[in-house]
Short mmCIF file of C-alpha atoms in Angstrom, two decimals:
data_model
loop_
_atom_site.label_atom_id
_atom_site.label_comp_id
_atom_site.label_asym_id
_atom_site.label_seq_id
_atom_site.Cartn_x
_atom_site.Cartn_y
_atom_site.Cartn_z
CA MET A 1 0.00 0.00 0.00
CA ALA A 2 2.78 2.43 0.94
CA ALA A 3 4.67 1.57 -2.23
CA ALA A 4 1.55 2.15 -4.32
CA ALA A 5 1.03 5.56 -2.68
CA LEU A 6 4.63 6.53 -3.42
CA LEU A 7 4.26 5.48 -7.03
CA ALA A 8 1.03 7.45 -7.39
CA SER A 9 2.32 10.70 -5.87
CA PRO A 10 4.43 11.79 -8.91
CA VAL A 11 1.34 11.23 -11.10
CA VAL A 12 -0.75 13.50 -8.83
CA SER A 13 1.97 16.13 -8.88
CA ALA A 14 2.10 15.94 -12.65
CA GLN A 15 -1.66 16.36 -12.82
CA GLU A 16 -1.51 19.36 -10.52
CA LYS A 17 1.26 20.85 -12.63
CA THR A 18 -0.77 20.35 -15.81
CA GLU A 19 -3.84 21.92 -14.19
CA LYS A 20 -1.81 24.94 -13.09
CA VAL A 21 -0.45 25.38 -16.61
CA LEU A 22 -3.94 25.16 -18.09
CA LEU A 23 -5.34 27.61 -15.52
CA ALA A 24 -2.50 30.05 -16.17
CA LYS A 25 -3.09 29.82 -19.92
CA ALA A 26 -6.86 30.34 -19.48
CA ALA A 27 -6.23 33.32 -17.20
CA ALA A 28 -3.85 34.90 -19.72
CA GLU A 29 -6.37 34.45 -22.51
CA ALA A 30 -9.16 35.88 -20.35
CA GLU A 31 -7.02 38.88 -19.40
CA GLN A 32 -6.23 39.55 -23.05
CA GLN A 33 -9.90 39.27 -23.98
CA LEU A 34 -10.84 41.68 -21.19
CA LYS A 35 -8.35 44.24 -22.51
CA GLN A 36 -9.70 43.88 -26.05
CA THR A 37 -13.40 43.96 -25.10
CA PHE A 38 -13.33 46.74 -22.49
CA THR A 39 -10.60 48.96 -23.88
CA ASN A 40 -11.23 51.82 -21.43
CA LEU A 41 -10.97 49.65 -18.34
CA GLN A 42 -7.76 50.11 -16.39
CA PHE A 43 -6.76 47.39 -13.92
CA ASP A 44 -3.63 46.29 -12.08
CA ASP A 45 -4.14 42.70 -11.04
CA PHE A 46 -5.86 39.82 -12.79
CA GLU A 47 -6.43 36.36 -11.32
CA PRO A 48 -9.08 33.63 -11.15
CA ALA A 49 -12.09 34.53 -8.99
CA PRO A 50 -13.31 32.18 -6.24
CA VAL A 51 -16.66 31.83 -8.03
CA LYS A 52 -17.09 28.53 -9.87
CA GLY A 53 -19.64 27.06 -12.24
CA ALA A 54 -22.88 28.51 -13.54
CA ILE A 55 -24.22 31.78 -12.11
CA TYR A 56 -27.94 32.39 -11.65
CA GLN A 57 -29.88 35.63 -11.29
CA ALA A 58 -32.50 36.35 -8.65
CA SER A 59 -34.59 39.34 -7.58
CA ALA A 60 -34.47 39.91 -3.83
CA GLY A 61 -36.51 42.81 -2.52
CA GLY A 62 -36.26 44.59 -5.85
CA ARG A 63 -32.51 44.12 -6.03
CA ILE A 64 -30.82 41.80 -8.50
CA VAL A 65 -28.39 39.33 -6.93
CA TYR A 66 -26.39 36.46 -8.42
CA TYR A 67 -25.80 32.98 -7.01
CA ALA A 68 -23.11 30.44 -7.89
CA PRO A 69 -24.28 27.12 -6.39
CA GLU A 70 -21.08 25.18 -7.15
CA SER A 71 -18.91 27.43 -4.99
CA GLU A 72 -21.86 28.64 -2.85
CA HIS A 73 -21.19 32.32 -3.52
CA LEU A 74 -23.73 35.15 -3.45
CA LEU A 75 -22.77 38.14 -5.59
CA PHE A 76 -24.03 41.70 -5.20
CA ALA A 77 -22.76 43.16 -8.45
CA SER A 78 -23.59 44.90 -11.70
CA ILE A 79 -23.08 43.06 -14.98
CA PHE A 80 -22.18 45.06 -18.10
CA ASP A 81 -22.08 43.76 -21.66
CA LYS A 82 -19.30 44.61 -24.15
CA ASN A 83 -21.20 47.74 -25.21
CA GLY A 84 -21.26 49.10 -21.68
CA VAL A 85 -24.95 48.38 -21.10
CA ASN A 86 -25.76 47.67 -17.46
CA LEU A 87 -27.71 44.41 -17.73
CA THR A 88 -28.32 44.29 -13.99
CA ALA A 89 -30.00 47.70 -14.08
CA LEU A 90 -32.17 46.61 -17.01
CA ALA A 91 -33.27 43.50 -15.13
CA GLN A 92 -34.04 45.57 -12.05
CA GLU A 93 -36.06 48.08 -14.07
CA ALA A 94 -38.05 45.24 -15.63
CA GLY A 95 -38.75 43.86 -12.17
CA ILE A 96 -39.87 47.27 -10.91
CA SER A 97 -42.12 47.66 -13.95
CA ASN A 98 -43.82 44.39 -13.03
CA ARG A 99 -44.16 45.56 -9.43
CA LEU A 100 -45.76 48.82 -10.47
CA LYS A 101 -48.50 46.85 -12.19
CA SER A 102 -49.45 45.35 -8.81
CA ILE A 103 -49.64 48.74 -7.05
CA ASP A 104 -53.08 50.31 -6.93
CA SER A 105 -52.23 53.97 -6.38
CA SER A 106 -55.86 54.76 -5.53
CA GLN A 107 -55.29 52.93 -2.22
CA ALA A 108 -52.36 55.16 -1.25
CA LEU A 109 -52.35 58.05 1.18
CA GLU A 110 -51.44 61.03 -0.99
CA ILE A 111 -49.42 63.89 0.48
CA GLY A 112 -48.02 66.77 -1.54
CA PRO A 113 -48.94 68.80 -4.64
CA LYS A 114 -50.46 66.84 -7.50
CA ASP A 115 -48.19 68.50 -10.09
CA ALA A 116 -44.96 67.67 -8.18
CA PRO A 117 -42.67 64.71 -9.02
CA THR A 118 -44.31 61.50 -7.80
CA VAL A 119 -42.72 59.15 -5.27
CA ILE A 120 -44.20 55.82 -4.21
CA GLU A 121 -43.22 55.41 -0.58
CA PHE A 122 -43.47 52.31 1.63
CA THR A 123 -43.13 53.44 5.22
CA ASP A 124 -43.57 52.46 8.87
CA PRO A 125 -44.63 54.98 11.57
CA ASP A 126 -42.11 53.54 14.04
CA CYS A 127 -39.17 53.27 11.62
CA PRO A 128 -36.50 55.88 12.58
CA TYR A 129 -35.21 56.14 9.00
CA CYS A 130 -38.77 56.68 7.76
CA ARG A 131 -39.10 59.57 10.20
CA ALA A 132 -35.77 60.98 9.01
CA LEU A 133 -37.01 60.71 5.42
CA ASN A 134 -40.18 62.60 6.38
CA ARG A 135 -38.05 65.42 7.82
CA TYR A 136 -36.04 65.41 4.60
CA TRP A 137 -39.19 65.78 2.47
CA ALA A 138 -40.31 68.67 4.68
CA ALA A 139 -36.94 70.39 4.22
CA LYS A 140 -37.15 69.93 0.45
CA ALA A 141 -40.67 71.37 0.38
CA ALA A 142 -39.37 74.39 2.31
CA GLU A 143 -36.72 74.80 -0.42
CA GLY A 144 -39.44 74.85 -3.06
CA LYS A 145 -38.80 71.26 -4.14
CA PRO A 146 -41.91 69.36 -2.99
CA VAL A 147 -42.85 65.86 -4.09
CA ARG A 148 -46.17 64.09 -4.42
CA ARG A 149 -45.95 61.11 -2.07
CA LEU A 150 -48.11 58.03 -2.63
CA ILE A 151 -47.76 56.38 0.75
CA PHE A 152 -48.34 52.75 1.68
CA PHE A 153 -47.97 51.68 5.30
CA VAL A 154 -45.90 48.60 6.14
CA SER A 155 -47.48 47.27 9.32
CA GLY A 156 -45.74 43.95 9.84
CA ILE A 157 -42.41 45.12 11.30
CA HIS A 158 -43.18 47.11 14.47
CA PRO A 159 -45.99 46.05 16.84
CA GLU A 160 -47.78 49.43 16.92
CA ALA A 161 -47.33 50.25 13.23
CA ALA A 162 -50.78 49.00 12.18
CA ALA A 163 -52.56 50.93 14.96
CA LYS A 164 -50.68 54.15 14.22
CA SER A 165 -51.29 53.74 10.49
CA GLU A 166 -55.02 53.26 11.16
CA HIS A 167 -54.99 56.38 13.38
CA ILE A 168 -53.54 58.44 10.53
CA LEU A 169 -55.99 57.02 7.98
CA CYS A 170 -58.96 57.66 10.29
CA SER A 171 -58.01 61.30 10.91
CA VAL A 172 -59.91 64.15 9.28
CA ASP A 173 -56.65 65.82 8.21
CA LYS A 174 -54.50 62.84 7.38
CA ALA A 175 -51.44 64.91 6.40
CA VAL A 176 -51.44 66.66 9.78
CA ALA A 177 -51.88 63.36 11.63
CA PHE A 178 -49.08 61.82 9.57
CA LYS A 179 -46.75 64.71 10.46
CA ALA A 180 -47.61 64.44 14.16
CA ILE A 181 -47.05 60.67 14.38
CA TYR A 182 -43.81 60.85 12.39
CA SER A 183 -42.53 63.64 14.63
CA GLY A 184 -42.85 61.27 17.58
CA ALA A 185 -46.18 62.42 19.02
CA ALA A 186 -47.97 59.86 21.16
CA PRO A 187 -51.73 60.54 21.23
CA THR A 188 -53.51 59.46 24.40
CA ALA A 189 -55.90 57.44 22.24
CA LEU A 190 -55.30 56.24 18.70
CA ARG A 191 -58.27 56.69 16.38
CA THR A 192 -59.92 53.59 14.96
CA CYS A 193 -62.46 53.21 12.18
CA ALA A 194 -63.60 50.58 9.69
CA GLU A 195 -62.37 52.60 6.72
CA GLY A 196 -58.91 53.07 8.19
CA ARG A 197 -58.63 49.40 9.16
CA GLY A 198 -59.66 48.43 5.64
CA LYS A 199 -57.00 50.73 4.18
CA VAL A 200 -54.31 49.19 6.42
CA GLU A 201 -55.32 45.74 5.18
CA ALA A 202 -55.29 46.97 1.56
CA HIS A 203 -51.82 48.43 2.07
CA ALA A 204 -50.61 45.09 3.46
CA LYS A 205 -51.74 43.36 0.26
CA VAL A 206 -49.94 45.94 -1.89
CA VAL A 207 -46.78 45.57 0.21
CA SER A 208 -46.90 41.79 -0.18
CA ALA A 209 -47.53 41.95 -3.94
CA ALA A 210 -44.70 44.45 -4.39
CA GLY A 211 -42.32 42.24 -2.41
CA VAL A 212 -41.33 45.03 -0.01
CA SER A 213 -39.60 43.73 3.11
CA GLY A 214 -37.91 46.82 4.56
CA THR A 215 -38.62 50.48 5.20
CA PRO A 216 -38.37 53.01 3.87
CA THR A 217 -38.60 51.72 0.30
CA LEU A 218 -39.12 54.18 -2.54
CA ILE A 219 -39.97 53.84 -6.20
CA VAL A 220 -38.88 56.99 -8.01
CA GLY A 221 -38.61 57.50 -11.74
CA GLY A 222 -38.92 53.76 -12.37
CA LYS A 223 -36.10 53.01 -9.92
CA LEU A 224 -36.32 51.25 -6.56
CA ILE A 225 -34.44 52.76 -3.62
CA SER A 226 -34.09 50.63 -0.49
CA GLY A 227 -33.57 52.70 2.64
CA PHE A 228 -33.03 56.42 3.07
CA GLN A 229 -30.40 56.83 0.33
CA GLN A 230 -30.14 60.61 0.18
CA ALA A 231 -27.70 60.76 -2.76
CA GLU A 232 -30.01 58.65 -4.94
CA ILE A 233 -33.03 60.72 -3.95
CA GLU A 234 -31.17 63.95 -4.72
CA ALA A 235 -30.29 62.55 -8.15
CA PHE A 236 -33.97 61.81 -8.79
CA LEU A 237 -35.03 65.31 -7.73
CA SER A 238 -32.39 66.88 -9.97
CA SER A 239 -33.50 64.72 -12.90
CA ALA A 240 -37.18 65.52 -12.25
CA LYS A 241 -36.41 69.24 -12.15
CA THR A 242 -34.46 69.03 -15.42
CA ASN A 243 -37.28 67.16 -17.13
CA ARG A 244 -39.86 69.72 -16.02
CA VAL A 245 -37.73 72.65 -17.21
CA SER A 246 -37.14 71.06 -20.62
CA ARG A 247 -40.87 70.52 -21.31
#
């Protein structure tokens, strides 16, 4: 047995050597192809990635992710074709387009001028980032940059979210009630009503159909923004302003 193992070891080493040569050759060819295909790309190092085998695409919460089952890797990345087209962005836009079809805007709580840029907003009254976003919208309105917010309440994260959402939807002046709750006010008694409860249930169905799992989530200009991403929101507002001026 020992003799057989000794005899086999040079063969294994030879196989490993051959594999290394083949891998090095494949890497050199891939590096050359990368230089020829993406001529403007500058890079320093080039080596095999840890990802192996086929890669599959999935939509998770409106975001495109990639999975390589052979090496069990999850990739958060953007894929570009040889013409510089962001295929990941296109897939995400297609997914958002499908989501928009499931959103009945007539069920939303509408806050803001009707002629302002429209934002679909999924929010939670007890979410601190949602409250920060509400302060941001107020600041933008004060700057003369208001938005029309189509609001859907996400009531499955915090225990009092559904009750506070119903309170807002049962109020005579819903915008004022919204502002009060999101500023941290704690009414002695939360309003309840059949209409408000029905709206909360309708919002839950929209949230489920849209696949929203976190707050705040925004859909602006056909793009999904997860969380309070101020830079992305600013870019949308600048684009919306440019489009309105050019009309």
